[in-house]
JSON list of C-alpha atoms in Angstrom, two decimals:
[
{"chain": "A", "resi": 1, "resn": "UNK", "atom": "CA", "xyz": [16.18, -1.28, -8.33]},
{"chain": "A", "resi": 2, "resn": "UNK", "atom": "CA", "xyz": [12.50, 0.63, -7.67]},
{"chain": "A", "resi": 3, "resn": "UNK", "atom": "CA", "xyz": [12.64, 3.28, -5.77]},
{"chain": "A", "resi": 4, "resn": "UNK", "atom": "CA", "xyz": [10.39, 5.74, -4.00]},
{"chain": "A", "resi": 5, "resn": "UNK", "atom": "CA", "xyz": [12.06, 8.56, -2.34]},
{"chain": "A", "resi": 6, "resn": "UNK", "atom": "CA", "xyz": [10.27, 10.68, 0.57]},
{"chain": "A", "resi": 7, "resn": "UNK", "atom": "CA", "xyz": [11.94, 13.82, 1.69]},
{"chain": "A", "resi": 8, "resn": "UNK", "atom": "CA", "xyz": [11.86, 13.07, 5.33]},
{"chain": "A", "resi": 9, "resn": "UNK", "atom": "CA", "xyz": [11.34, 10.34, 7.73]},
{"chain": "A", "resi": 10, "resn": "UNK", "atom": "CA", "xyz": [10.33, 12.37, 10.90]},
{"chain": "A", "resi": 11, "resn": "UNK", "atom": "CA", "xyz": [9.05, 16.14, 10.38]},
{"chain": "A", "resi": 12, "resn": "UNK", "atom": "CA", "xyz": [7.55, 17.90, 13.84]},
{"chain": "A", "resi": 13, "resn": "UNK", "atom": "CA", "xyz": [5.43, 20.63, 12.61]},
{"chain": "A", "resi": 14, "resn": "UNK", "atom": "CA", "xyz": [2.89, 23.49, 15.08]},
{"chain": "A", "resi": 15, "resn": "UNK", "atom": "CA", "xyz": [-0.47, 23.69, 14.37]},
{"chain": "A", "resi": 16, "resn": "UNK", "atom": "CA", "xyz": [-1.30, 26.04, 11.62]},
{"chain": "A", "resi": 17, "resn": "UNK", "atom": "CA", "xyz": [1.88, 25.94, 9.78]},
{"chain": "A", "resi": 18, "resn": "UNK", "atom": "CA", "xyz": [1.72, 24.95, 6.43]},
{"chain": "A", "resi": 19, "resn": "UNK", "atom": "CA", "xyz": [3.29, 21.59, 5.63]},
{"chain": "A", "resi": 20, "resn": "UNK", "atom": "CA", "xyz": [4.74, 20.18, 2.41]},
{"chain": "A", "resi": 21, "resn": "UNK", "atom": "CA", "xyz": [5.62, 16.46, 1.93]},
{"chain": "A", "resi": 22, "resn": "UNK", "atom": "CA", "xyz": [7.88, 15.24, -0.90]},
{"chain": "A", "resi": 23, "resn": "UNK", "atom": "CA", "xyz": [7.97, 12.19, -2.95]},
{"chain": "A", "resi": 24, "resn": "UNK", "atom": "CA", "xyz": [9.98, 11.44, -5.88]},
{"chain": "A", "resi": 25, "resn": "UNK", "atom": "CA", "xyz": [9.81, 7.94, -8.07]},
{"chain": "A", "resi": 26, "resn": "UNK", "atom": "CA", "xyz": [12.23, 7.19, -10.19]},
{"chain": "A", "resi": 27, "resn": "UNK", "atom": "CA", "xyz": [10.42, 4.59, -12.42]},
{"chain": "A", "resi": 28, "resn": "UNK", "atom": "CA", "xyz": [8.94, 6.61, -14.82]},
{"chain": "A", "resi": 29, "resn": "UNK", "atom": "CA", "xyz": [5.53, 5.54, -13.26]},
{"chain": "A", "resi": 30, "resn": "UNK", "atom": "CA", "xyz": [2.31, 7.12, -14.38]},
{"chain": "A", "resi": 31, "resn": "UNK", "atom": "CA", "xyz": [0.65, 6.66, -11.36]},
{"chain": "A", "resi": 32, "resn": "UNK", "atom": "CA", "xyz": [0.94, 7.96, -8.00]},
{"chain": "A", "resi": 33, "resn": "UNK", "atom": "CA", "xyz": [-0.40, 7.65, -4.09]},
{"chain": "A", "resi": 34, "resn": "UNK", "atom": "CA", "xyz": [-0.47, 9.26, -1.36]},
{"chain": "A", "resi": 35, "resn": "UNK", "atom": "CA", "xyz": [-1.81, 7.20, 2.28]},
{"chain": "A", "resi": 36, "resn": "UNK", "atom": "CA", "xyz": [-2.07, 8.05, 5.54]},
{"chain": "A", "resi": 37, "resn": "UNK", "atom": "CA", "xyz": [-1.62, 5.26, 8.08]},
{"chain": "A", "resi": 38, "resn": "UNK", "atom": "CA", "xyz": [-3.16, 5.10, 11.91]},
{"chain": "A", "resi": 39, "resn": "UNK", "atom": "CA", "xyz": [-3.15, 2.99, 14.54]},
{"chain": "A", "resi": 40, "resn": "UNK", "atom": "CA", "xyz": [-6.51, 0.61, 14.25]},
{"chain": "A", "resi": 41, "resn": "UNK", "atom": "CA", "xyz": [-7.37, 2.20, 11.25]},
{"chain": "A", "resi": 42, "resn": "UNK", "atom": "CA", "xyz": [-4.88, 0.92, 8.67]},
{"chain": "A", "resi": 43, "resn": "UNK", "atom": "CA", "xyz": [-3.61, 2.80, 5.44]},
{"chain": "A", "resi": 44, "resn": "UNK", "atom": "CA", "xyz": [-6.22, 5.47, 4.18]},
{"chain": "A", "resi": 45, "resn": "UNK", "atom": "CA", "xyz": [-6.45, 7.16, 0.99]},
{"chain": "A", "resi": 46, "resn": "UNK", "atom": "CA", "xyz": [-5.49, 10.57, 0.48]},
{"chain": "A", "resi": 47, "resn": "UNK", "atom": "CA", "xyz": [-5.34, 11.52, -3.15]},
{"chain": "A", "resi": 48, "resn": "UNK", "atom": "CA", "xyz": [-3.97, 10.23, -6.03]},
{"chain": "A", "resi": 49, "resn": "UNK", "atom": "CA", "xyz": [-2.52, 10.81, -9.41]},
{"chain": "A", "resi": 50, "resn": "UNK", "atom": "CA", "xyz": [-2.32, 8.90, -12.76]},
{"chain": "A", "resi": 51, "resn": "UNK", "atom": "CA", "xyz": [-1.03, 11.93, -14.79]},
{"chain": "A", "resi": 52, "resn": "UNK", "atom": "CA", "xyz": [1.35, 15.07, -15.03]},
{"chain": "A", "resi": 53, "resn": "UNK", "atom": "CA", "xyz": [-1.34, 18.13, -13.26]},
{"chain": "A", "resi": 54, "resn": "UNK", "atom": "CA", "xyz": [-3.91, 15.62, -12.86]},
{"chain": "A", "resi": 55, "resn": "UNK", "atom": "CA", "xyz": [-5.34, 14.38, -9.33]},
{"chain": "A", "resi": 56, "resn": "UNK", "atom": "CA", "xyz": [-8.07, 12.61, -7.84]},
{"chain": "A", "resi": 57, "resn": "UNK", "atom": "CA", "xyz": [-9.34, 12.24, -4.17]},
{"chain": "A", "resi": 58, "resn": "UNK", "atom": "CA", "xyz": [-9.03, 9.61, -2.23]},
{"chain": "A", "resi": 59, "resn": "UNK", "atom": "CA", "xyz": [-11.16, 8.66, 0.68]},
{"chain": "A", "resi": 60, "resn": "UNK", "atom": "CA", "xyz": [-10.09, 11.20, 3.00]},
{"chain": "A", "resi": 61, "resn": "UNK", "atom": "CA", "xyz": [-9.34, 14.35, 0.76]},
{"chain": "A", "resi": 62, "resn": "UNK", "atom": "CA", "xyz": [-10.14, 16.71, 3.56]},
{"chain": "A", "resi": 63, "resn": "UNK", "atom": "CA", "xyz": [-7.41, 19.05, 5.10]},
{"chain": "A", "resi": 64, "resn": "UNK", "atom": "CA", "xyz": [-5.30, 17.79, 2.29]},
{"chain": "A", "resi": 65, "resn": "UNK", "atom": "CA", "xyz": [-4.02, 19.09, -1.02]},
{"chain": "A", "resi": 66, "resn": "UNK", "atom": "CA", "xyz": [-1.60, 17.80, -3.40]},
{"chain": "A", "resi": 67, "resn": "UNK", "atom": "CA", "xyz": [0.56, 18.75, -6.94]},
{"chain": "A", "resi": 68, "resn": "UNK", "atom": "CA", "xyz": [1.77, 16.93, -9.25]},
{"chain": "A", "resi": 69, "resn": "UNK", "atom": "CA", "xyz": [4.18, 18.88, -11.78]},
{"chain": "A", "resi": 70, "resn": "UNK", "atom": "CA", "xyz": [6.24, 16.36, -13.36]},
{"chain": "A", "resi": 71, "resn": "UNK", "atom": "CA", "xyz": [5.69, 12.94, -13.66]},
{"chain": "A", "resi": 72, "resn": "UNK", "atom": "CA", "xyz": [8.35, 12.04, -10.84]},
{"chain": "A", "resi": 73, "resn": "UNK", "atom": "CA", "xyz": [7.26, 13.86, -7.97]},
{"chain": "A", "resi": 74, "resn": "UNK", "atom": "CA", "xyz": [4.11, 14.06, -6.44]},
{"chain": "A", "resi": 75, "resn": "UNK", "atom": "CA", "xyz": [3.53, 16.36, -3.01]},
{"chain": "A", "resi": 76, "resn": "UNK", "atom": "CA", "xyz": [1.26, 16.43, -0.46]},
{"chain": "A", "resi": 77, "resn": "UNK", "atom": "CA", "xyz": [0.27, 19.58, 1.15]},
{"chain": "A", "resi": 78, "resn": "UNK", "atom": "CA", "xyz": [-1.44, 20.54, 4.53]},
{"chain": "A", "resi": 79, "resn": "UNK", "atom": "CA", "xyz": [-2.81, 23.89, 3.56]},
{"chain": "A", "resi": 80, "resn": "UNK", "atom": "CA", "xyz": [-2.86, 24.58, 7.98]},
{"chain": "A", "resi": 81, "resn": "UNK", "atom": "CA", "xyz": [-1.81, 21.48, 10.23]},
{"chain": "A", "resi": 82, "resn": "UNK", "atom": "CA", "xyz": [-4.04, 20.47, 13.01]},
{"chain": "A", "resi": 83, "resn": "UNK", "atom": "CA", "xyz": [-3.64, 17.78, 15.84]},
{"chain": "A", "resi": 84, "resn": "UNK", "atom": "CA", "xyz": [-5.29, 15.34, 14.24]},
{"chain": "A", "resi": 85, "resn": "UNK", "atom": "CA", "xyz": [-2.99, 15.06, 11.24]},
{"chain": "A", "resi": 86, "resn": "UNK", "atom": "CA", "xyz": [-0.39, 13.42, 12.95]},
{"chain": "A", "resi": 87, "resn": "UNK", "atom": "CA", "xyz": [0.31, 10.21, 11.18]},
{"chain": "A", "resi": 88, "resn": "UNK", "atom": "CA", "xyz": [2.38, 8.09, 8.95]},
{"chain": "A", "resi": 89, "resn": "UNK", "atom": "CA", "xyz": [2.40, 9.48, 5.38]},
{"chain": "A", "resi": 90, "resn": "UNK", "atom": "CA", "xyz": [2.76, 6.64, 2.67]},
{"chain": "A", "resi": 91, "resn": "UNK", "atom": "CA", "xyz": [3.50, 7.58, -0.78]},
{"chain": "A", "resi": 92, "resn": "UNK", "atom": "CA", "xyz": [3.64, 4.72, -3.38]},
{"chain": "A", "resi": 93, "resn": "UNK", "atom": "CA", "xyz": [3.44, 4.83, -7.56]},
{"chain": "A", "resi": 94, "resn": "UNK", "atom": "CA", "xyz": [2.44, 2.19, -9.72]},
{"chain": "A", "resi": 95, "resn": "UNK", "atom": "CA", "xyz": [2.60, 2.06, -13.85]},
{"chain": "A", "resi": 96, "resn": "UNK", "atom": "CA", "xyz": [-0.46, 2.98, -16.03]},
{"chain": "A", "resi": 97, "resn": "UNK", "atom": "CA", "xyz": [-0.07, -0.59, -18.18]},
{"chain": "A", "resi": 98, "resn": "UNK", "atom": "CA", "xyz": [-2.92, -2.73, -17.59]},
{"chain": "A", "resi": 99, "resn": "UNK", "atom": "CA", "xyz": [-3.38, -5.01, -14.93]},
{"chain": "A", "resi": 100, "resn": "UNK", "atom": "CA", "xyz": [-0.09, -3.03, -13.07]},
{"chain": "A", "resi": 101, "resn": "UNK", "atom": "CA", "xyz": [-2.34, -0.55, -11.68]},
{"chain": "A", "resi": 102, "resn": "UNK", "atom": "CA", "xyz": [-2.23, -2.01, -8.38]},
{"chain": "A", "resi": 103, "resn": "UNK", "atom": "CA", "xyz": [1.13, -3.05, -8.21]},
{"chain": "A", "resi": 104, "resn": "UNK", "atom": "CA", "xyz": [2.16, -0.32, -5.88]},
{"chain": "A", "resi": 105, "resn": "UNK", "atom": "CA", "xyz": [5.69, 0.53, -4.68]},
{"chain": "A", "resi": 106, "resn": "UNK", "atom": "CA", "xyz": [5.76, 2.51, -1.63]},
{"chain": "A", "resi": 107, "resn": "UNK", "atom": "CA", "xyz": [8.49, 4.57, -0.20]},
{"chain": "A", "resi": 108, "resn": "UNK", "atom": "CA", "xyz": [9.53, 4.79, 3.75]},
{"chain": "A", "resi": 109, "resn": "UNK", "atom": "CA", "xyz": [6.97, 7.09, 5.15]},
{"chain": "A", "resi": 110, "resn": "UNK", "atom": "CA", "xyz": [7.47, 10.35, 6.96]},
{"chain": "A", "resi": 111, "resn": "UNK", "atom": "CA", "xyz": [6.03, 10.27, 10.20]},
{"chain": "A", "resi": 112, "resn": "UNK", "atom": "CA", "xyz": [4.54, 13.51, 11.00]},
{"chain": "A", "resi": 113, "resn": "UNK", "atom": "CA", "xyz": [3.58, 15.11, 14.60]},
{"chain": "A", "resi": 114, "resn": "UNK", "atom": "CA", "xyz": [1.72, 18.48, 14.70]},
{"chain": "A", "resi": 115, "resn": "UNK", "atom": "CA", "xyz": [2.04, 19.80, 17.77]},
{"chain": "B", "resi": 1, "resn": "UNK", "atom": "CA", "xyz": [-17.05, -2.12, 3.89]},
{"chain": "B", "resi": 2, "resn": "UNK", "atom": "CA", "xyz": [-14.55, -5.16, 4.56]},
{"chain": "B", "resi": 3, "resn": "UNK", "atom": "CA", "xyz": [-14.37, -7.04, 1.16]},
{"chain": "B", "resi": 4, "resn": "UNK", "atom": "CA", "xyz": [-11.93, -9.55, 2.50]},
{"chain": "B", "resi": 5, "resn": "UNK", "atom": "CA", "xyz": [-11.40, -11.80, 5.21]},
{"chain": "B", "resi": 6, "resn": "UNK", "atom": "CA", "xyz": [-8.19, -12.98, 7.35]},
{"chain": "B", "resi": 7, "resn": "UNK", "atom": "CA", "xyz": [-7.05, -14.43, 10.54]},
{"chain": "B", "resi": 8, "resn": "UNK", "atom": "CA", "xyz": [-5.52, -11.37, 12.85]},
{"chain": "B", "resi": 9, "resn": "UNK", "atom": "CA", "xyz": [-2.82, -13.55, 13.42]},
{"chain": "B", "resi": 10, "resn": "UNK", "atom": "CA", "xyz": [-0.96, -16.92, 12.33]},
{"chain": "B", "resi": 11, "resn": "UNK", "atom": "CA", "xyz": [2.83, -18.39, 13.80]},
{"chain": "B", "resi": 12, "resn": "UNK", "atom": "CA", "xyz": [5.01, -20.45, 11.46]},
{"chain": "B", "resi": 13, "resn": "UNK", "atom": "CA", "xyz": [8.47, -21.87, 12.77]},
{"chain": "B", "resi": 14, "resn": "UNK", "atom": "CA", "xyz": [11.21, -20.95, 10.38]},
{"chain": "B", "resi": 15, "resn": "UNK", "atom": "CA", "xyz": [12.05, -23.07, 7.64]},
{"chain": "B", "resi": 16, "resn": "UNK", "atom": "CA", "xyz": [7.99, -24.07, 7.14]},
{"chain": "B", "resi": 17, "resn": "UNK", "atom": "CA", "xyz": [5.35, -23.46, 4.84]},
{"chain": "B", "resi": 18, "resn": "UNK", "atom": "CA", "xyz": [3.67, -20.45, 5.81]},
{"chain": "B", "resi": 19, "resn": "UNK", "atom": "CA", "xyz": [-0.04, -20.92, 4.46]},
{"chain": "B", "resi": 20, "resn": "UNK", "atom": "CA", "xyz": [-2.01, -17.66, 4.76]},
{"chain": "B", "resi": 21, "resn": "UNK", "atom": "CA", "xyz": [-6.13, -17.78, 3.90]},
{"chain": "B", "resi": 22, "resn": "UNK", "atom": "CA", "xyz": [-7.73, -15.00, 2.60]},
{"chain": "B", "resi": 23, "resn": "UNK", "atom": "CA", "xyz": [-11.79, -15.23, 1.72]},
{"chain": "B", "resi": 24, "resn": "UNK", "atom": "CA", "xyz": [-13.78, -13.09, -0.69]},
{"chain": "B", "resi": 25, "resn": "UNK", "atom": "CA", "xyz": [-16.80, -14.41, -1.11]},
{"chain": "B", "resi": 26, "resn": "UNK", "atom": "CA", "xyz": [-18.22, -11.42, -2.92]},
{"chain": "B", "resi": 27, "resn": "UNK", "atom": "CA", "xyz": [-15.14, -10.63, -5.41]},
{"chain": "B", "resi": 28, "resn": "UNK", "atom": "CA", "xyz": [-16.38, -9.61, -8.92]},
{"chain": "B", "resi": 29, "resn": "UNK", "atom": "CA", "xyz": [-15.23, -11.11, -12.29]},
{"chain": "B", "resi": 30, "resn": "UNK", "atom": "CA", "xyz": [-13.02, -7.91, -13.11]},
{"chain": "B", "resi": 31, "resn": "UNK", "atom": "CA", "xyz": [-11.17, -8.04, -9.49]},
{"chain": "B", "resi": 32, "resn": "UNK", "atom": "CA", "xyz": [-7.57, -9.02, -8.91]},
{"chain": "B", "resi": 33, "resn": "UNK", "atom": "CA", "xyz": [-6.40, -10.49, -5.71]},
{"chain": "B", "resi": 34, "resn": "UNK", "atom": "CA", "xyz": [-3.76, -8.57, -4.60]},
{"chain": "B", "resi": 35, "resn": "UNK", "atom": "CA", "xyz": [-1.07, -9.63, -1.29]},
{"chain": "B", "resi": 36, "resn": "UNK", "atom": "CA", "xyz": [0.98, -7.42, 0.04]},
{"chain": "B", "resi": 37, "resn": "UNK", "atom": "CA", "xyz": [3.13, -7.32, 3.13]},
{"chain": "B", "resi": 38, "resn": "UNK", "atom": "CA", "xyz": [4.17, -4.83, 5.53]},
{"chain": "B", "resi": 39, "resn": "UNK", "atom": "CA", "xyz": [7.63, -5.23, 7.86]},
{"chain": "B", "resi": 40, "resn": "UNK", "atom": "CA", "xyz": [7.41, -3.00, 11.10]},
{"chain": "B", "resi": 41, "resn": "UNK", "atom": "CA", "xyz": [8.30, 0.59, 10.35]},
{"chain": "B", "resi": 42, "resn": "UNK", "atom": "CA", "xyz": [8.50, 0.16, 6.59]},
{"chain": "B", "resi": 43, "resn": "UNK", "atom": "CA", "xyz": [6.04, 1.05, 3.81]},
{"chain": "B", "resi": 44, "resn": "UNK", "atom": "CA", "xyz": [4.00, -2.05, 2.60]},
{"chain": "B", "resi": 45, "resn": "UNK", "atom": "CA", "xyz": [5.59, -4.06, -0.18]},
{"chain": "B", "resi": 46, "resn": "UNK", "atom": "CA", "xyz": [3.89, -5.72, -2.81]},
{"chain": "B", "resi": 47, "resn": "UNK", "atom": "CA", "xyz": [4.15, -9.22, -3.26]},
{"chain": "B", "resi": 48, "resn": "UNK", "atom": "CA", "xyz": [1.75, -10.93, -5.54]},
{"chain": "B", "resi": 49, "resn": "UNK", "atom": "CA", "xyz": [-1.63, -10.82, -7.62]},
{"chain": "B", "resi": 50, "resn": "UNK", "atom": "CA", "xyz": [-3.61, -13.18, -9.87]},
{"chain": "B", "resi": 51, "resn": "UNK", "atom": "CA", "xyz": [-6.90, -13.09, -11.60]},
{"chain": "B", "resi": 52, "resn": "UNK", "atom": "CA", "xyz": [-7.99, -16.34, -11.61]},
{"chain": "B", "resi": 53, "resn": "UNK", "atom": "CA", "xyz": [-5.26, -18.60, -12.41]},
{"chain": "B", "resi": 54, "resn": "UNK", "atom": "CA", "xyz": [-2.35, -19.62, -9.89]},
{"chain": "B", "resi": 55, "resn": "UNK", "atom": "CA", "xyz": [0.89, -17.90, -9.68]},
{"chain": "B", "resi": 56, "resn": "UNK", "atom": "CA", "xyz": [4.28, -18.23, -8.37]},
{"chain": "B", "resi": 57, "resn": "UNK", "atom": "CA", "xyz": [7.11, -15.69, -8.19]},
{"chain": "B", "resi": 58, "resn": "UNK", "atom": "CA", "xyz": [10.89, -15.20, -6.06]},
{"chain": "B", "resi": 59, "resn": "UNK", "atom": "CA", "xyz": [8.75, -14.46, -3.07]},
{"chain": "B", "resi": 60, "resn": "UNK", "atom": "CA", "xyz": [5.25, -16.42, -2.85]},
{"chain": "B", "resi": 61, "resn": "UNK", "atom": "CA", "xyz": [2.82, -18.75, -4.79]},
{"chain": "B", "resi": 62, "resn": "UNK", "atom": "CA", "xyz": [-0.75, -17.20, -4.68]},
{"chain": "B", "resi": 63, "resn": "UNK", "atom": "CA", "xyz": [-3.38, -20.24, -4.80]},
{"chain": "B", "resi": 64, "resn": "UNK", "atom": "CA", "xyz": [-7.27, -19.33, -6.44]},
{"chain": "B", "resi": 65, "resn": "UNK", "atom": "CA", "xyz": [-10.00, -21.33, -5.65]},
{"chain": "B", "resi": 66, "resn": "UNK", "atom": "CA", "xyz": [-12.27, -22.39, -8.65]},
{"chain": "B", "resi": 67, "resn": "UNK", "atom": "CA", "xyz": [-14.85, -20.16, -7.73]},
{"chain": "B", "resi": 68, "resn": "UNK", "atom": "CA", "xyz": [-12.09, -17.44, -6.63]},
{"chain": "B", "resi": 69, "resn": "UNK", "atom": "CA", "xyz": [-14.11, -16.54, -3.72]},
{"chain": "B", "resi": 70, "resn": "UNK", "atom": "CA", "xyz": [-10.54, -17.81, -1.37]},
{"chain": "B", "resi": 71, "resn": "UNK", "atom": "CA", "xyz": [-7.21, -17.44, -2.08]},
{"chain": "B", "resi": 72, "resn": "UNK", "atom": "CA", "xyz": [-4.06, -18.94, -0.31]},
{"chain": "B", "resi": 73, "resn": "UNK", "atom": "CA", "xyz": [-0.56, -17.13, -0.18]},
{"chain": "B", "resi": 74, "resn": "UNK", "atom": "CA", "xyz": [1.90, -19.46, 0.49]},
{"chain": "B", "resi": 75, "resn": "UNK", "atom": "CA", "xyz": [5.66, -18.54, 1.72]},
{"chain": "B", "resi": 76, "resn": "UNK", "atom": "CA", "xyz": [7.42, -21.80, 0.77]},
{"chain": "B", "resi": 77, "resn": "UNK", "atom": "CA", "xyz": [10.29, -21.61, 3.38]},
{"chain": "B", "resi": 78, "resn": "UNK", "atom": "CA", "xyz": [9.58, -19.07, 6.21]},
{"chain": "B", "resi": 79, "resn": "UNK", "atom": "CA", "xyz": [12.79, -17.12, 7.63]},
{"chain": "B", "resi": 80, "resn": "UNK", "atom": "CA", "xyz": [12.63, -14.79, 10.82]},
{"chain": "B", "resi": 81, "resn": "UNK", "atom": "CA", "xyz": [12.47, -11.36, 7.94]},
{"chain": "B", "resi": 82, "resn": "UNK", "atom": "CA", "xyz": [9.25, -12.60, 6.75]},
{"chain": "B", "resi": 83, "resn": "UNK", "atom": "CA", "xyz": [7.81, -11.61, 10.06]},
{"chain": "B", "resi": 84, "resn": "UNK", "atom": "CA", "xyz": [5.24, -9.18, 8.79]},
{"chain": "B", "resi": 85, "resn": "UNK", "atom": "CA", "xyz": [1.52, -7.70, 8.62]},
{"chain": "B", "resi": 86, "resn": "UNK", "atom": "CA", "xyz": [0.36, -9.66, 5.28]},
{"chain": "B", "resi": 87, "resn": "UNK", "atom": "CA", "xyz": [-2.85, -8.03, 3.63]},
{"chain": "B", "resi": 88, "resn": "UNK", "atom": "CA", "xyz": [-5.02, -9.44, 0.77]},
{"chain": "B", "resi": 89, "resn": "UNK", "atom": "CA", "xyz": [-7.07, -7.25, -1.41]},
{"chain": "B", "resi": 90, "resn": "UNK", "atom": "CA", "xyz": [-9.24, -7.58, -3.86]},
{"chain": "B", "resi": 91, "resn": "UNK", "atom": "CA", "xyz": [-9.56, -5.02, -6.89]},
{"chain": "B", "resi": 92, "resn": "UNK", "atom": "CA", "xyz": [-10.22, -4.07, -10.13]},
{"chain": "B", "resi": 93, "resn": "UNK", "atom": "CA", "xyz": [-9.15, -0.90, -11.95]},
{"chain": "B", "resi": 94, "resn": "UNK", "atom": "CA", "xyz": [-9.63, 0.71, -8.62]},
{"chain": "B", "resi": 95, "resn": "UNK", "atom": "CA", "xyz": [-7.52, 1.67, -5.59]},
{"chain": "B", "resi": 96, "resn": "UNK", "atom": "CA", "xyz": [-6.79, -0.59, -2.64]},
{"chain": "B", "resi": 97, "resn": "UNK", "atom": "CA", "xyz": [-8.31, -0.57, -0.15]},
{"chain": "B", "resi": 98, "resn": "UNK", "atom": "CA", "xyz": [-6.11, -1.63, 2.98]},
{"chain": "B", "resi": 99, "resn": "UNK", "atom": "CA", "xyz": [-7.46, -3.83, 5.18]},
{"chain": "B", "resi": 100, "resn": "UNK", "atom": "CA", "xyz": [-6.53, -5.04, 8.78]},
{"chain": "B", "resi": 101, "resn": "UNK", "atom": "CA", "xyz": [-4.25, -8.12, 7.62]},
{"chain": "B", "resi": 102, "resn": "UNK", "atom": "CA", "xyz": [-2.98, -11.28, 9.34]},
{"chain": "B", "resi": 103, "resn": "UNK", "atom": "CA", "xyz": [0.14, -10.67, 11.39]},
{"chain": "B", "resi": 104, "resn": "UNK", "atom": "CA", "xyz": [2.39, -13.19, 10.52]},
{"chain": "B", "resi": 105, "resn": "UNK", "atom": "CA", "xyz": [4.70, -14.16, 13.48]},
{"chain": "B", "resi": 106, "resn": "UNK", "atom": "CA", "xyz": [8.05, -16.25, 12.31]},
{"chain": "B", "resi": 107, "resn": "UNK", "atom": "CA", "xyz": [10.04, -18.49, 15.27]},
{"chain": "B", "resi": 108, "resn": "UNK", "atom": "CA", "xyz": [13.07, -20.10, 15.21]}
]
């Protein structure tokens, strides 16, 4: 069965702290996502990935870095947490065959509070 | 920019068709149709997509118009689990782009 892994379900973090969140496919998927979803404002963008060391932004890049070192894990990093990046993180992958782009599978979410 | 249109909400009793409408008028020869559905608390889940032609699989049939600006996703036989925020998207060899969705309300 798919699966998408996230390394937590509920992290509290302060503001300032540096804040690393995990994801690991294990479908050999080229492609990976990271989303950030809010109240009224559905699931956003963040970054994404369709290679080993590659990455592209999403539509709301800022505050937000990620890595992607092998091909099954992909990580999203706030560099210095604020307030207003508390949220549910969505990670998902997809493959890289054609017309599977899209077909995202998305793991739990790890809902974050900064406080 | 919304590229899709759905009812916020729709009821179904259990057991029944669920019909859900999705219109994009302005969807582009290249762009899939994509549905997806999210259960409360849980990361969306993706359920269908077509191109032009109709499609069925275990979980839903996904009806195109002719001129593919509507689709339909049908449930066939609703149960209480299908209770669920349902999104359509249209895209090409792009990322989705999440929209508000229809919430999907199953009764007994």
């Amino acid at each position: 069965d798919v699966k998408v892994t996230q390394s937590s379900r509920y992290l509290v973090k302060r503001t300032g702290e540096k804040v690393f969140l995990e994801c690991v496919q294990d479908m050999d998927h080229e492609n990976m996502f990271w989303y950030r979803q809010d109240p009224g404002l559905g699931l956003r963008l963040i970054y994404f990935s369709y290679d080993v060391k590659m990455k592209e932004k999403g539509d709301i890049p800022e505050g937000y870095s990620v890595s992607r070192e092998k091909k099954e894990r992909f990580s999203l990093i706030l560099e210095s947490a604020s307030t207003n990046q508390t949220s549910m993180y969505l990670c998902a992958s997809s493959p890289g065959l054609a017309g599977t782009y899209n077909e995202q599978f998305f793991g739990p979410g790890t809902r974050l509070t900064v406080l | 920019d919304a590229k899709t249109t759905q009812p916020p909400s729709m009821d179904c009793a259990e057991g029944r068709a669920a019909n859900l409408p999705c219109n994009h008028s302005t969807i582009s020869g290249n762009e899939y149709v994509y549905w997806y559905r999210q259960i409360h608390s849980q990361g969306p889940q993706y359920i269908i997509h077509g191109l032009k032609n109709n499609e069925t699989n275990e979980m839903a049939s996904l009806i195109i118009t002719e001129d593919r600006k509507s689709s339909t996703l049908i449930l066939p036989h609703a149960t209480l689990r299908d209770t669920a925020v349902y999104y359509c998207i249209v895209a090409g060899y792009s990322t989705l782009t999440f929209g508000k969705g229809t919430m999907l309300l199953v009764s007994p």
